Short mmCIF file of C-alpha atoms in Angstrom, two decimals:
data_model
loop_
_atom_site.label_atom_id
_atom_site.label_comp_id
_atom_site.label_asym_id
_atom_site.label_seq_id
_atom_site.Cartn_x
_atom_site.Cartn_y
_atom_site.Cartn_z
CA MET A 1 0.00 0.00 0.00
CA LYS A 2 2.82 2.37 0.95
CA PRO A 3 4.59 2.24 -2.44
CA PHE A 4 1.25 3.08 -4.08
CA PHE A 5 0.99 6.32 -2.08
CA ILE A 6 4.60 7.21 -2.84
CA LEU A 7 4.01 6.59 -6.55
CA THR A 8 0.79 8.65 -6.51
CA PHE A 9 2.60 11.48 -4.75
CA CYS A 10 5.46 11.39 -7.27
CA VAL A 11 3.07 11.39 -10.25
CA PHE A 12 1.12 14.32 -8.77
CA PHE A 13 4.31 16.20 -7.94
CA VAL A 14 5.85 15.76 -11.38
CA PHE A 15 2.73 16.42 -13.48
CA GLY A 16 0.74 18.60 -11.11
CA SER A 17 3.47 21.17 -10.55
CA ARG A 18 4.65 21.15 -14.14
CA ALA A 19 2.46 24.00 -15.36
CA GLN A 20 3.66 27.40 -14.14
CA GLU A 21 6.64 26.71 -11.92
CA LYS A 22 8.97 25.30 -14.54
CA THR A 23 11.21 28.32 -14.76
CA ILE A 24 10.50 30.47 -11.72
CA LEU A 25 10.49 29.55 -8.07
CA LYS A 26 9.42 31.28 -4.90
CA GLY A 27 12.43 32.86 -3.22
CA SER A 28 14.46 33.07 -6.43
CA PRO A 29 15.30 36.42 -8.09
CA ALA A 30 12.56 37.63 -10.42
CA PRO A 31 13.80 37.67 -14.03
CA GLU A 32 14.34 41.23 -15.22
CA ILE A 33 11.61 42.80 -17.30
CA ALA A 34 12.60 45.93 -19.22
CA LEU A 35 9.90 46.97 -21.67
CA ALA A 36 8.36 50.08 -23.15
CA GLN A 37 5.49 52.00 -21.62
CA PRO A 38 2.83 53.37 -23.99
CA ASP A 39 4.89 56.58 -24.36
CA GLY A 40 7.88 54.52 -25.48
CA LYS A 41 9.96 55.02 -22.32
CA ILE A 42 11.53 51.84 -20.96
CA LEU A 43 10.56 50.80 -17.45
CA LYS A 44 12.53 48.11 -15.63
CA LEU A 45 11.12 45.85 -12.94
CA SER A 46 14.44 46.21 -11.09
CA SER A 47 13.89 49.98 -10.84
CA LEU A 48 11.02 49.23 -8.45
CA LYS A 49 13.29 47.43 -5.98
CA GLY A 50 12.41 48.43 -2.41
CA ALA A 51 8.69 48.05 -3.07
CA LEU A 52 6.46 45.01 -3.02
CA VAL A 53 5.48 44.65 -6.70
CA LEU A 54 2.48 42.81 -8.08
CA VAL A 55 3.44 41.97 -11.66
CA ASP A 56 0.20 41.40 -13.54
CA PHE A 57 0.58 39.65 -16.91
CA TRP A 58 -2.52 40.39 -18.95
CA ALA A 59 -3.87 41.32 -22.39
CA THR A 60 -6.97 43.03 -23.71
CA TRP A 61 -7.83 39.81 -25.62
CA CYS A 62 -7.90 37.83 -22.34
CA ALA A 63 -11.40 38.15 -20.89
CA PRO A 64 -10.59 36.90 -17.36
CA CYS A 65 -7.63 39.32 -17.23
CA VAL A 66 -9.88 42.22 -18.17
CA GLN A 67 -12.41 41.12 -15.55
CA GLU A 68 -9.68 41.13 -12.90
CA GLN A 69 -8.61 44.75 -13.55
CA PRO A 70 -11.32 46.36 -11.34
CA GLU A 71 -10.13 44.11 -8.47
CA LEU A 72 -6.56 45.30 -9.02
CA LYS A 73 -7.85 48.86 -9.08
CA LYS A 74 -9.43 48.33 -5.66
CA ILE A 75 -6.13 46.97 -4.31
CA TYR A 76 -4.24 49.92 -5.81
CA GLN A 77 -6.63 52.40 -4.21
CA GLN A 78 -6.70 50.57 -0.88
CA TYR A 79 -2.91 50.65 -0.59
CA ASP A 80 -2.48 54.10 -2.11
CA LYS A 81 -0.56 55.26 0.98
CA TYR A 82 2.03 52.49 0.43
CA VAL A 83 2.24 53.35 -3.28
CA LYS A 84 3.02 56.98 -2.42
CA GLU A 85 5.66 55.87 0.12
CA GLY A 86 7.30 53.67 -2.56
CA LYS A 87 6.44 50.49 -0.64
CA PHE A 88 3.94 48.98 -3.07
CA GLN A 89 3.40 49.00 -6.82
CA ILE A 90 1.50 47.16 -9.51
CA LEU A 91 3.23 46.61 -12.84
CA GLY A 92 1.04 45.60 -15.75
CA VAL A 93 2.83 43.56 -18.43
CA SER A 94 0.66 43.19 -21.50
CA LEU A 95 0.83 40.36 -24.03
CA ASP A 96 -1.18 42.41 -26.51
CA ARG A 97 -0.15 42.51 -30.16
CA LYS A 98 -1.54 45.85 -31.26
CA LYS A 99 -0.61 49.07 -29.52
CA GLU A 100 -4.00 50.54 -30.33
CA HIS A 101 -5.80 47.72 -28.47
CA TRP A 102 -3.43 47.99 -25.51
CA GLU A 103 -3.81 51.76 -25.17
CA LYS A 104 -7.58 51.66 -25.58
CA GLY A 105 -7.78 48.91 -22.95
CA ILE A 106 -5.77 50.97 -20.44
CA GLU A 107 -8.01 53.96 -21.11
CA ARG A 108 -11.29 52.04 -20.99
CA LEU A 109 -10.38 50.21 -17.77
CA LYS A 110 -8.98 53.45 -16.26
CA ILE A 111 -5.76 51.73 -15.23
CA THR A 112 -3.49 54.13 -13.34
CA TRP A 113 -0.52 51.88 -12.46
CA PRO A 114 2.52 51.53 -14.76
CA GLN A 115 2.02 49.48 -17.92
CA ILE A 116 4.66 47.95 -20.17
CA SER A 117 4.66 45.68 -23.23
CA ASP A 118 6.77 44.51 -26.17
CA LEU A 119 3.54 43.93 -28.15
CA LYS A 120 4.73 40.44 -29.08
CA TYR A 121 1.68 38.46 -27.95
CA TRP A 122 2.59 34.85 -27.02
CA THR A 123 6.01 35.14 -28.71
CA SER A 124 7.15 37.63 -26.04
CA PRO A 125 10.43 36.58 -24.38
CA VAL A 126 8.82 37.58 -21.07
CA ALA A 127 6.38 34.67 -21.41
CA ASP A 128 9.40 32.39 -21.73
CA ALA A 129 11.34 33.95 -18.87
CA TYR A 130 8.40 33.50 -16.49
CA GLY A 131 7.22 30.17 -17.95
CA ILE A 132 3.74 31.57 -18.54
CA GLU A 133 1.45 28.92 -19.95
CA GLY A 134 -1.84 30.77 -19.67
CA LEU A 135 -3.38 34.08 -18.69
CA PRO A 136 -4.25 35.55 -16.25
CA PHE A 137 -0.91 35.10 -14.53
CA ASN A 138 0.90 37.11 -11.89
CA VAL A 139 3.86 37.10 -9.57
CA ILE A 140 4.54 39.11 -6.45
CA VAL A 141 8.09 40.37 -6.18
CA ASP A 142 9.37 41.37 -2.74
CA GLU A 143 11.43 44.41 -1.78
CA LYS A 144 14.69 42.58 -2.53
CA GLY A 145 13.58 41.56 -6.02
CA ASN A 146 12.79 37.94 -5.15
CA ILE A 147 9.62 36.12 -6.06
CA ALA A 148 7.33 36.00 -3.05
CA ALA A 149 4.21 34.45 -4.62
CA ILE A 150 3.19 32.91 -7.93
CA ASN A 151 -0.19 33.22 -9.59
CA ILE A 152 -2.50 34.00 -6.69
CA HIS A 153 -5.81 35.75 -7.25
CA GLY A 154 -8.93 36.98 -5.46
CA THR A 155 -9.00 36.91 -1.67
CA GLN A 156 -5.70 35.05 -1.51
CA LEU A 157 -4.01 37.89 -3.40
CA VAL A 158 -5.54 40.63 -1.25
CA ASN A 159 -4.68 38.79 1.97
CA PHE A 160 -1.10 38.20 0.86
CA ILE A 161 -0.49 41.87 0.00
CA ASP A 162 -2.22 43.06 3.17
CA ARG A 163 -0.26 40.72 5.43
CA HIS A 164 3.04 41.51 3.75
CA LEU A 165 2.65 45.30 3.83
CA LYS A 166 1.34 45.43 7.39
CA ASN A 167 4.09 43.15 8.69
CA LYS A 168 6.69 45.49 7.21
CA LYS A 169 5.46 48.45 9.26
CA MET B 1 -38.24 7.62 -3.30
CA ARG B 2 -37.91 11.40 -3.21
CA PHE B 3 -34.14 10.93 -2.96
CA ARG B 4 -34.08 8.73 -6.08
CA LEU B 5 -36.25 11.15 -8.01
CA TYR B 6 -33.91 14.00 -7.09
CA HIS B 7 -30.90 12.07 -8.37
CA LEU B 8 -32.72 11.07 -11.54
CA LEU B 9 -33.62 14.69 -12.24
CA THR B 10 -30.04 15.82 -11.57
CA LEU B 11 -28.74 13.18 -13.97
CA LEU B 12 -31.21 14.21 -16.65
CA LEU B 13 -30.27 17.88 -16.25
CA LEU B 14 -26.56 17.10 -16.40
CA SER B 15 -26.85 14.90 -19.47
CA GLY B 16 -29.00 17.56 -21.12
CA ASN B 17 -26.38 20.19 -20.42
CA ILE B 18 -23.60 18.00 -21.77
CA ALA B 19 -25.59 17.20 -24.91
CA CYS B 20 -26.41 20.88 -25.41
CA GLY B 21 -22.78 21.82 -24.82
CA GLN B 22 -21.66 19.41 -27.51
CA SER B 23 -24.21 20.42 -30.10
CA LYS B 24 -23.59 24.13 -29.47
CA GLU B 25 -20.13 24.07 -31.06
CA PRO B 26 -20.24 24.98 -34.75
CA TRP B 27 -17.56 22.39 -35.63
CA THR B 28 -17.51 18.61 -35.40
CA GLN B 29 -14.73 16.49 -33.93
CA GLU B 30 -13.69 15.52 -37.49
CA GLN B 31 -13.24 19.19 -38.40
CA LEU B 32 -10.56 19.67 -35.75
CA LEU B 33 -7.06 19.56 -37.21
CA PRO B 34 -4.23 18.44 -34.87
CA THR B 35 -1.35 20.93 -34.59
CA ALA B 36 1.22 18.18 -35.30
CA THR B 37 -0.50 17.41 -38.64
CA LEU B 38 -0.47 21.04 -39.76
CA ALA B 39 3.13 21.54 -38.63
CA GLU B 40 4.20 18.48 -40.63
CA ARG B 41 2.39 19.70 -43.74
CA ILE B 42 4.02 23.15 -43.49
CA ASN B 43 7.47 21.63 -42.92
CA ASN B 44 6.99 19.31 -45.93
CA ASN B 45 5.67 22.12 -48.15
CA GLN B 46 2.33 20.34 -48.54
CA THR B 47 0.21 23.47 -48.25
CA ASP B 48 -0.75 24.08 -51.90
CA ASN B 49 -4.40 23.25 -51.36
CA LEU B 50 -4.52 24.81 -47.95
CA LEU B 51 -5.41 28.25 -46.64
CA ILE B 52 -4.31 29.02 -43.08
CA LEU B 53 -6.07 32.00 -41.58
CA ASN B 54 -5.38 33.66 -38.26
CA ILE B 55 -8.61 34.88 -36.71
CA GLY B 56 -7.01 35.81 -33.36
CA PRO B 57 -4.62 38.49 -32.09
CA ASP B 58 -1.60 37.53 -34.25
CA ALA B 59 -0.62 35.43 -37.27
CA VAL B 60 2.04 33.37 -35.49
CA ILE B 61 1.99 30.35 -37.82
CA LYS B 62 4.24 30.30 -40.88
CA GLY B 63 2.37 31.07 -44.09
CA SER B 64 -0.84 32.13 -42.37
CA VAL B 65 -2.88 35.14 -43.37
CA ASP B 66 -3.72 37.72 -40.70
CA ILE B 67 -7.47 38.34 -40.68
CA GLY B 68 -7.70 39.72 -37.14
CA PRO B 69 -9.78 38.80 -34.07
CA ALA B 70 -13.09 37.42 -35.35
CA GLN B 71 -14.99 38.78 -32.38
CA GLU B 72 -14.71 42.16 -34.17
CA LYS B 73 -17.18 42.89 -36.96
CA GLU B 74 -14.43 44.35 -39.17
CA SER B 75 -12.52 41.05 -39.01
CA ILE B 76 -15.58 39.05 -40.06
CA SER B 77 -16.03 41.45 -43.00
CA LYS B 78 -12.34 40.99 -43.84
CA LEU B 79 -12.72 37.20 -43.62
CA LYS B 80 -15.73 37.26 -45.97
CA ALA B 81 -13.95 39.55 -48.43
CA TYR B 82 -10.81 37.38 -48.36
CA LEU B 83 -12.77 34.20 -49.03
CA LYS B 84 -15.17 35.69 -51.60
CA ASP B 85 -13.41 34.21 -54.63
CA VAL B 86 -11.96 31.11 -52.99
CA LYS B 87 -13.31 27.78 -54.24
CA LYS B 88 -15.71 26.20 -51.78
CA ASP B 89 -13.85 22.89 -51.76
CA LYS B 90 -10.57 24.53 -50.70
CA GLU B 91 -9.28 23.36 -47.33
CA VAL B 92 -9.48 26.39 -45.02
CA VAL B 93 -7.89 26.12 -41.60
CA ILE B 94 -8.59 28.81 -39.03
CA TYR B 95 -6.81 29.30 -35.72
CA CYS B 96 -6.72 31.68 -32.79
CA GLY B 97 -4.76 30.29 -29.82
CA CYS B 98 -5.23 33.20 -27.44
CA CYS B 99 -6.85 30.99 -24.84
CA PRO B 100 -8.44 27.56 -24.35
CA PHE B 101 -11.44 26.89 -26.66
CA SER B 102 -13.89 27.39 -23.79
CA ARG B 103 -12.78 31.00 -23.36
CA CYS B 104 -11.89 31.98 -26.93
CA PRO B 105 -14.19 34.70 -28.31
CA ASN B 106 -12.92 34.35 -31.90
CA ILE B 107 -13.19 30.76 -33.11
CA ARG B 108 -16.99 30.42 -33.03
CA PRO B 109 -17.95 33.47 -35.13
CA ALA B 110 -15.17 32.66 -37.61
CA PHE B 111 -16.10 29.00 -37.99
CA ARG B 112 -19.80 29.85 -38.37
CA THR B 113 -18.86 32.27 -41.15
CA LEU B 114 -16.96 29.53 -43.01
CA THR B 115 -19.92 27.17 -42.69
CA GLU B 116 -22.42 29.84 -43.78
CA MET B 117 -20.25 30.62 -46.80
CA GLY B 118 -20.43 26.96 -47.79
CA PHE B 119 -16.82 25.86 -47.29
CA LYS B 120 -16.92 22.08 -47.36
CA ASN B 121 -13.41 21.58 -46.00
CA ALA B 122 -13.43 24.06 -43.16
CA ARG B 123 -11.09 23.09 -40.33
CA LEU B 124 -10.31 24.48 -36.91
CA LEU B 125 -6.78 24.05 -35.63
CA ASP B 126 -7.01 22.07 -32.41
CA ILE B 127 -5.27 24.26 -29.84
CA PRO B 128 -6.39 23.00 -26.44
CA GLN B 129 -4.46 25.53 -24.30
CA ASN B 130 -2.97 28.35 -26.37
CA ILE B 131 -0.62 29.03 -29.28
CA ARG B 132 2.39 29.32 -26.97
CA VAL B 133 1.97 25.91 -25.34
CA ASP B 134 0.58 24.05 -28.35
CA TRP B 135 2.66 25.56 -31.16
CA ILE B 136 5.51 27.95 -30.20
CA SER B 137 6.91 25.78 -27.38
CA LYS B 138 6.84 22.74 -29.68
CA LYS B 139 9.10 24.57 -32.14
CA TYR B 140 6.53 24.30 -34.90
CA PRO B 141 7.10 26.64 -37.90
CA LEU B 142 6.63 30.32 -37.10
CA ALA B 143 6.03 33.35 -39.28
CA ASP B 144 9.13 35.51 -39.76
#
């Protein structure tokens, strides 16, 4: 009986964890992202070091990503004080293909946090670097630039940010 | 007795939903084209009688024509205009690959258009997850 459980565990571990955590791990340094904002200026993830950063990978063609934006907006407003103190930031990384769609999406959804993209859709090297196999996808990067959480959403996401920021006080 | 009746009703509802879900799709299982088959045909230059049309955000596949996301009216007009003079027995493969089929807003309106236009060999590229996982990561041929 025991070998059966061990085998089941191994199968689950190998195949179950295969999806998103192939190339990034909690506690490891977040791969650098240096992409253009809509105005063309390059913004680097590493320039936000010192703040807890929620990196939100999204696209205007991804319906669940679009649906999640109002929730992110609530988080951004709720922790506005931390944003102003440089302790928290959201960084939107878009996998859009057309600049026009990307810009209209930002405008329509009234997104106020920084947005970057290489407009390369699923061929973006960022998707490779983070092993993204589906959207929506996010990572939380801590003050030192290490990955603190991978792909958490909803209440889990809010609780994580809240706990982290309040513990840092 | 009431318990059995409840279960029977639940079963009937579930089977009804499943049946409806299946019949709702505008394509049949036979009209799905495996990615490996298309990749092999492109690599072997066996695409003479084949039209590959992107009806999603980007024409990632080598040799495919960029129509644009079929959820937009302009793209459907473009698709109709592009296919206006194409013979109805031509094999036409459409693909999106933004997201899994269940969430894709483009494949259904595009496939319905092909059917309405009378294309007898309309195919939908079978991309269960997305174009990154099911095409790019497999090193299948990409557009330049």
